[in-house]
mmCIF file of C-alpha atoms and ligand atoms in Angstrom:
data_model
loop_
_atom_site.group_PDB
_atom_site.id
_atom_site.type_symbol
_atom_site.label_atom_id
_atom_site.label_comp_id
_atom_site.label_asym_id
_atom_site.label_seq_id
_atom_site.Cartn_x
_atom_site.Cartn_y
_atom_site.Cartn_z
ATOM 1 C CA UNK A 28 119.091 68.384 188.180
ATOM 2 C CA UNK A 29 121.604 66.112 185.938
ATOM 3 C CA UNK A 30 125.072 66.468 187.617
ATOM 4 C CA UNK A 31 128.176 66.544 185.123
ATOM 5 C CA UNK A 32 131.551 65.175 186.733
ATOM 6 C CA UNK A 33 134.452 65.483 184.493
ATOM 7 C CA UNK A 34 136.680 62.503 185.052
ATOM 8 C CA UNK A 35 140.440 63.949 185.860
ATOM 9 C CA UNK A 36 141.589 60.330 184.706
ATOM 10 C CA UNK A 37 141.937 62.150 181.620
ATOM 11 C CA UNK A 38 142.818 65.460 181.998
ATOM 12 C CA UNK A 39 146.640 66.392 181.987
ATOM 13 C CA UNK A 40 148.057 65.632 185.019
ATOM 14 C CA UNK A 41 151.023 68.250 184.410
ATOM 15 C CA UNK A 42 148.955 70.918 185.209
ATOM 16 C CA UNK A 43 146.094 69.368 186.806
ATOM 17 C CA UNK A 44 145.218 72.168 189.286
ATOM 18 C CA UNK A 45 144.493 74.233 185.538
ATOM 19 C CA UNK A 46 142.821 71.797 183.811
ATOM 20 C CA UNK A 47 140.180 71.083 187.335
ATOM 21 C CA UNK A 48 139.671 74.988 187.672
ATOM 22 C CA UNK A 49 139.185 74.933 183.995
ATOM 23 C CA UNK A 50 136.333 72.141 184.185
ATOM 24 C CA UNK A 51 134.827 74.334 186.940
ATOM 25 C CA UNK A 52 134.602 77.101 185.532
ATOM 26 C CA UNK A 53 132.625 75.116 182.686
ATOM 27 C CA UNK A 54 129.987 74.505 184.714
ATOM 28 C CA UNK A 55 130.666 71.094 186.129
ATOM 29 C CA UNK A 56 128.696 70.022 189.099
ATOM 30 C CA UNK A 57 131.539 67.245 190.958
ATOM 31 C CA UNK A 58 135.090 66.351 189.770
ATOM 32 C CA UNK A 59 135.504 62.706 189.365
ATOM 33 C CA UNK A 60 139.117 61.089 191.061
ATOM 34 C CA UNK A 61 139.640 58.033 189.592
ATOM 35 C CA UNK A 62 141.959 55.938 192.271
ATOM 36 C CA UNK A 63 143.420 52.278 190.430
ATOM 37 C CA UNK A 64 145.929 50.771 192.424
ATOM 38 C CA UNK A 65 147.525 48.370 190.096
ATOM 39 C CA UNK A 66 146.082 45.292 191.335
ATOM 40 C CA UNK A 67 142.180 45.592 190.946
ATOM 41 C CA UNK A 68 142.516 47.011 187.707
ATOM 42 C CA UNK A 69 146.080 46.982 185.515
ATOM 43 C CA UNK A 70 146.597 51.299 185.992
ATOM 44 C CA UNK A 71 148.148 52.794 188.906
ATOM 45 C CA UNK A 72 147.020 56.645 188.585
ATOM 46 C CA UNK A 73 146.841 58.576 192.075
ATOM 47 C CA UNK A 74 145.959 58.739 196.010
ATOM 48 C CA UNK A 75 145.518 60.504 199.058
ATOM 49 C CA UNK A 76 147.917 63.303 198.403
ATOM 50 C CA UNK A 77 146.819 64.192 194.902
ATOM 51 C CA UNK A 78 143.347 64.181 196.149
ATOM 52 C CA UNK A 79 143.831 66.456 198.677
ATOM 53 C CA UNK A 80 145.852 68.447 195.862
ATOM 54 C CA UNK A 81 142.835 68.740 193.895
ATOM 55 C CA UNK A 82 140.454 70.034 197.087
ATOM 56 C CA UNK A 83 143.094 72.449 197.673
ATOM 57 C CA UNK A 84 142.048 74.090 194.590
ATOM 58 C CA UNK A 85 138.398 73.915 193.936
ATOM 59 C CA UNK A 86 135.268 73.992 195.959
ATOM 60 C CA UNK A 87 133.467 71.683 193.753
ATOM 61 C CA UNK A 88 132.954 68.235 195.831
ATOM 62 C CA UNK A 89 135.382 65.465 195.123
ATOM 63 C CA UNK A 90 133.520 62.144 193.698
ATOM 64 C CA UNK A 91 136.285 59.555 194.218
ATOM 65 C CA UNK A 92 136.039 56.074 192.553
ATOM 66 C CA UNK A 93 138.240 53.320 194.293
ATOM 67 C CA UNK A 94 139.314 51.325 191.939
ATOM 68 C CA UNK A 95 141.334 49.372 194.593
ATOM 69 C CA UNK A 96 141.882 45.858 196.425
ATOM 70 C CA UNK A 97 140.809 46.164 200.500
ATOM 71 C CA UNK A 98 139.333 49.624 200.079
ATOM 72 C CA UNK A 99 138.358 49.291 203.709
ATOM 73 C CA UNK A 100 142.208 50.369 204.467
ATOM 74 C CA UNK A 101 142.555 54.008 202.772
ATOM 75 C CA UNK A 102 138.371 54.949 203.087
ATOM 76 C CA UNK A 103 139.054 57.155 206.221
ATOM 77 C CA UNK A 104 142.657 58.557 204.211
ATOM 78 C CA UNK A 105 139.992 59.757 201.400
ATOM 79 C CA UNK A 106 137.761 61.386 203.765
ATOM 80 C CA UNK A 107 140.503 62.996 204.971
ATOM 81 C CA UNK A 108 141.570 64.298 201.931
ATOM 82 C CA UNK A 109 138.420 65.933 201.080
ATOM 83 C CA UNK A 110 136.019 63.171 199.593
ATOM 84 C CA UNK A 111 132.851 64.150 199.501
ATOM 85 C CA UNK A 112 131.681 60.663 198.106
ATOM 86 C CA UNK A 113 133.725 57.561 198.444
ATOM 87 C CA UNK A 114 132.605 54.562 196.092
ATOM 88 C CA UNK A 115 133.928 51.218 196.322
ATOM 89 C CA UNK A 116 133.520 48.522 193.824
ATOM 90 C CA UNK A 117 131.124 45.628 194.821
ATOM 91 C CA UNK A 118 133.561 42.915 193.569
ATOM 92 C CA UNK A 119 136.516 44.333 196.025
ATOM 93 C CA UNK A 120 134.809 44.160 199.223
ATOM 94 C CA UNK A 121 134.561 40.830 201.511
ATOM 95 C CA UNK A 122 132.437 42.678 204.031
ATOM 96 C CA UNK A 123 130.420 45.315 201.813
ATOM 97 C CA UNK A 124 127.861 45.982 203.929
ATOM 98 C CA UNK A 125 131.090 47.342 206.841
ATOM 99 C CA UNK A 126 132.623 49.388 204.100
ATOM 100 C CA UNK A 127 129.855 51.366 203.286
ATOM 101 C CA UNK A 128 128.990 52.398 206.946
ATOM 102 C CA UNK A 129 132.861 53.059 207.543
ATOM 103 C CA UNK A 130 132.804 55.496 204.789
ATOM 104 C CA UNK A 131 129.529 57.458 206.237
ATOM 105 C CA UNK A 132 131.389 57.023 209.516
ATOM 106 C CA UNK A 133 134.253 59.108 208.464
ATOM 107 C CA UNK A 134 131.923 61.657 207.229
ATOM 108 C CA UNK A 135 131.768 61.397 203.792
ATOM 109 C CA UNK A 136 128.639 60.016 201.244
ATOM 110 C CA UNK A 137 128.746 56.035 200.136
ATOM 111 C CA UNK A 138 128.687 54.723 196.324
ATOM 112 C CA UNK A 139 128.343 51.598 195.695
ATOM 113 C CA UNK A 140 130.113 50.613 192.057
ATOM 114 C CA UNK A 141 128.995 47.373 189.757
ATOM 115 C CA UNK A 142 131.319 46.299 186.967
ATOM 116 C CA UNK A 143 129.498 45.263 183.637
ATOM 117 C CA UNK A 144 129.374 42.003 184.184
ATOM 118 C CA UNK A 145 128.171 42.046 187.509
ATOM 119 C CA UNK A 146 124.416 41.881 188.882
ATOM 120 C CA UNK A 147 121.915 44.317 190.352
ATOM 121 C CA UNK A 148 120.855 41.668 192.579
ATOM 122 C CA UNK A 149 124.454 42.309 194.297
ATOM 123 C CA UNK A 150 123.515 44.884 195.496
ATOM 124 C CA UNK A 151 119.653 44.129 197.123
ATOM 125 C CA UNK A 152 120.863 44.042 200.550
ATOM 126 C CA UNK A 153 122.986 47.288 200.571
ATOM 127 C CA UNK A 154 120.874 49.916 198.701
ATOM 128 C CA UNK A 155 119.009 51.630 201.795
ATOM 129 C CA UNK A 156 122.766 52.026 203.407
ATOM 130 C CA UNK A 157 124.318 54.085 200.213
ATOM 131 C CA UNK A 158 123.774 57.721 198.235
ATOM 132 C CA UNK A 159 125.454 56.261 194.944
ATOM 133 C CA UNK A 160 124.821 53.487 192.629
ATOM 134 C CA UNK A 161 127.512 53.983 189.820
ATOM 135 C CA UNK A 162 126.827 51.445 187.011
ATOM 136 C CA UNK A 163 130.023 51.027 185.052
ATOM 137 C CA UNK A 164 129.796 51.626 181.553
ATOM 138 C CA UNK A 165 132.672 49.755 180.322
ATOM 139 C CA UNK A 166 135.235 47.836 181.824
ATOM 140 C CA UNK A 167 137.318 49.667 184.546
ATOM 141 C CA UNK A 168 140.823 50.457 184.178
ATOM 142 C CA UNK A 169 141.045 52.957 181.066
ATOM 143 C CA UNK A 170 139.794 56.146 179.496
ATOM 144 C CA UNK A 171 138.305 56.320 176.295
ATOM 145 C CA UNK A 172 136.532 53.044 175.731
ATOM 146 C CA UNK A 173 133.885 52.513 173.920
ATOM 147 C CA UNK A 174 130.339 52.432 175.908
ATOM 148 C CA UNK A 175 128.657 48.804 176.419
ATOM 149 C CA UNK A 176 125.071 49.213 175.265
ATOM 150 C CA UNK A 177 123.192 46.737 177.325
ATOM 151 C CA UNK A 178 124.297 49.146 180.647
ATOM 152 C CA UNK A 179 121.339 50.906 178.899
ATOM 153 C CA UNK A 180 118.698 47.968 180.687
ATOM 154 C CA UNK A 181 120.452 47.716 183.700
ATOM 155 C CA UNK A 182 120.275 51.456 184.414
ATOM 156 C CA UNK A 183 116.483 51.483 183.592
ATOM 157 C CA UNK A 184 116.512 48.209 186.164
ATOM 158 C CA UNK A 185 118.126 49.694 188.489
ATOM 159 C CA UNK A 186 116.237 53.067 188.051
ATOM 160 C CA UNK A 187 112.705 50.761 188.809
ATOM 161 C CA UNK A 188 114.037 49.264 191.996
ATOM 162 C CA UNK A 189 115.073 52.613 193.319
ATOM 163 C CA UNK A 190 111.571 54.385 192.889
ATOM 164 C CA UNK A 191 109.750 51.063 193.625
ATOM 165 C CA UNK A 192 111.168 51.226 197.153
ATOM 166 C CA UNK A 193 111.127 55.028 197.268
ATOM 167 C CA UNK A 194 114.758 55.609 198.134
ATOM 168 C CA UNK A 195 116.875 58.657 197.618
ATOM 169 C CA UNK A 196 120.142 57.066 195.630
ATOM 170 C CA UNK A 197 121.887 59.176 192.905
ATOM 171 C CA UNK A 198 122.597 56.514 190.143
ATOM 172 C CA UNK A 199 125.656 57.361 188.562
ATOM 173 C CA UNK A 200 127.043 56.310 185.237
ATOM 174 C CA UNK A 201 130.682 55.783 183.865
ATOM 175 C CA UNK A 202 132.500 54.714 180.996
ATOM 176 C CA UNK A 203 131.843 55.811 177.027
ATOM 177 C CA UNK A 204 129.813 59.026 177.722
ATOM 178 C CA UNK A 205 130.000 61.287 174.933
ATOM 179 C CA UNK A 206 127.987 63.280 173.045
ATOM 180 C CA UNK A 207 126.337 60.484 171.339
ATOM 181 C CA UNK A 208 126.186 58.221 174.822
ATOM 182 C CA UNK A 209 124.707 60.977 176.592
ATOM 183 C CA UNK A 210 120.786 60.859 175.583
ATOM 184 C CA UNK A 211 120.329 57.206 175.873
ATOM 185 C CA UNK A 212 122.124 57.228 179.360
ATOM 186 C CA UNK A 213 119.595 60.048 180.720
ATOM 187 C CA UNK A 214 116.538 58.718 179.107
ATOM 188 C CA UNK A 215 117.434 55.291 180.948
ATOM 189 C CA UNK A 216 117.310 57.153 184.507
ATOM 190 C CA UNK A 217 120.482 58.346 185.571
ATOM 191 C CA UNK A 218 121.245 61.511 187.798
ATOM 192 C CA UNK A 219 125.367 61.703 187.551
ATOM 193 C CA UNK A 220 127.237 61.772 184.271
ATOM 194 C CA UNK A 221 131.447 60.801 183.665
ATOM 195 C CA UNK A 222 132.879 61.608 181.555
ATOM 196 C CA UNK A 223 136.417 61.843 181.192
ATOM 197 C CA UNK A 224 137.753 62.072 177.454
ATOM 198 C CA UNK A 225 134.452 63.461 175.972
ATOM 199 C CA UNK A 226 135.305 66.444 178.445
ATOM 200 C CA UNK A 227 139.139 66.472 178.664
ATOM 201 C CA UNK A 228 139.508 65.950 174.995
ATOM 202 C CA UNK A 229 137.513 68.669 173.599
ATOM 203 C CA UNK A 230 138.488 71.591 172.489
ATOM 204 C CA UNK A 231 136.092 73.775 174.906
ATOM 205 C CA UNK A 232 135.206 72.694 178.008
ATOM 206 C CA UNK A 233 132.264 74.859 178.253
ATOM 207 C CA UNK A 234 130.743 74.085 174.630
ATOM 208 C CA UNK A 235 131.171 70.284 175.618
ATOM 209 C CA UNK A 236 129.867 70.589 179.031
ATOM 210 C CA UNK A 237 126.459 72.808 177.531
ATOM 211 C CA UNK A 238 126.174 70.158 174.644
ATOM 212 C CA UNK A 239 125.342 67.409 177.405
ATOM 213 C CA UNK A 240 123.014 69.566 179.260
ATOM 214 C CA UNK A 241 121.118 69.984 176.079
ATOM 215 C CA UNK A 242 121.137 66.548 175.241
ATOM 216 C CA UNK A 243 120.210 65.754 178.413
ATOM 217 C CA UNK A 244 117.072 67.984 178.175
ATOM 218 C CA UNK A 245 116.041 66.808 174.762
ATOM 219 C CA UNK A 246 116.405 62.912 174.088
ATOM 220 C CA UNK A 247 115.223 61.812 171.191
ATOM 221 C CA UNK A 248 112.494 59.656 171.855
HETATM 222 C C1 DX5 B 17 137.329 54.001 183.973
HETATM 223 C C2 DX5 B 17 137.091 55.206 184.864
HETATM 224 C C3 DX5 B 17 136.326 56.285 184.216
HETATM 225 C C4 DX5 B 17 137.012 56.862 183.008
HETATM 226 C C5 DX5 B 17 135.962 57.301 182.047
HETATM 227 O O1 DX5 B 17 137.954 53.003 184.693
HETATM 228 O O2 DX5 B 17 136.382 54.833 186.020
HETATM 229 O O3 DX5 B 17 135.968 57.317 185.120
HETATM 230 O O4 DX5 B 17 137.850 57.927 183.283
HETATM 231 O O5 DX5 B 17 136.603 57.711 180.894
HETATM 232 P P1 DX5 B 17 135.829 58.004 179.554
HETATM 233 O O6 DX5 B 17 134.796 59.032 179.857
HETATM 234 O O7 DX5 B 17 136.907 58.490 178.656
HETATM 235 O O8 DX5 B 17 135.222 56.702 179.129
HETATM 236 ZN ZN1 ZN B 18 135.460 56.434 187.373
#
């Protein structure tokens, strides 16, 4: 089963609790919580105490991207606040390998995230210890960019690695998903779909939300 997580990134964070029930009631499967801290990438959007904000109000789980220098210091403050996954970016961990079994330590499910430019082969040594591969789409940092076509191989790399040695890791893709992304992105192999202004920016959640499904069922060949 494709799983749809809306990325609250760009929803409107005025009335977020609204605009998350609103998302879930559109048939999304996870909400996305998209943590930048300033430093890793140029945004500063939200922590702990918005996430657990957000699990206050829905039962969907929580899917939260760490956009963030030393994740290893606020993993278990995530968990806390509800996380159901916890991915950290490749490129901001010194001891990757640690990270990923601290997060499953404090309970939650590990993602592993590449940026564009970044190699599969980064992540050889580490794919038996996660749940998650998210392959970013586009450059980290922003909502609304546009999405970088050749993710389209690596997905379908990464998608023959994972059933070559038989493991049971969601791959995950975000950045530029939209109605016209959507297709391609399935057909290449992936399980989880972000999207955060595709969803956010629509006028109805629930048309939007079907559309994918659909287009997810029916690529063109
Ligand atoms: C980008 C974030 C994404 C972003 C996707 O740094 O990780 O989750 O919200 O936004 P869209 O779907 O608008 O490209
Ligand atoms: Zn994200």
């Amino acid at each position: 089963m494709p799983i749809i997580a809306p990325s609250i990134l760009s929803a409107d964070f005025s009335r977020l609790g609204e605009d998350v029930l609103a998302v879930e009631k559109a048939g999304a499967d996870w909400i996305h919580v998209d943590v930048m801290d300033g430093h890793f990438v140029p945004t500063i959007t939200l922590g702990p105490l918005v996430t657990s904000a957000v699990h206050g109000v829905t039962t969907l789980p929580l899917d939260v991207h760490l956009m963030i220098e030393t994740p290893e210091r606020y993993v278990d403050d995530f968990a806390k606040a509800g996380a159901s996954l916890i991915s950290v970016h490749v490129e901001a961990c010194t001891h990757l390998n640690s990270t990923l079994a601290q997060i499953r330590n404090a309970g939650a499910q590990a993602g592993v995230v590449l940026n564009p430019a970044t190699p599969l082969s980064a992540i050889d040594w580490v794919l038996e210890f996660v749940d998650l591969v998210l392959i970013m789409s586009v450059n980290p940092g922003f909502g609304g960019q546009q999405f970088i076509p050749n993710t389209l191989s690596k997905i379908r790399a990464l998608r023959r690695i994972i059933d070559d040695r038989e493991l049971a890791v969601l791959i995950e893709v975000d950045g530029g998903v939209n109605l016209s992304t959507i297709a391609d992105v399935a057909l290449a192999g992936a399980d989880v779909f972000v999207a955060g202004s595709a969803i956010f920016g629509s006028e109805d959640y629930q048309r939007t939300i079907d559309a994918f499904r659909d287009k997810i069922k029916d690529p063109p060949q």
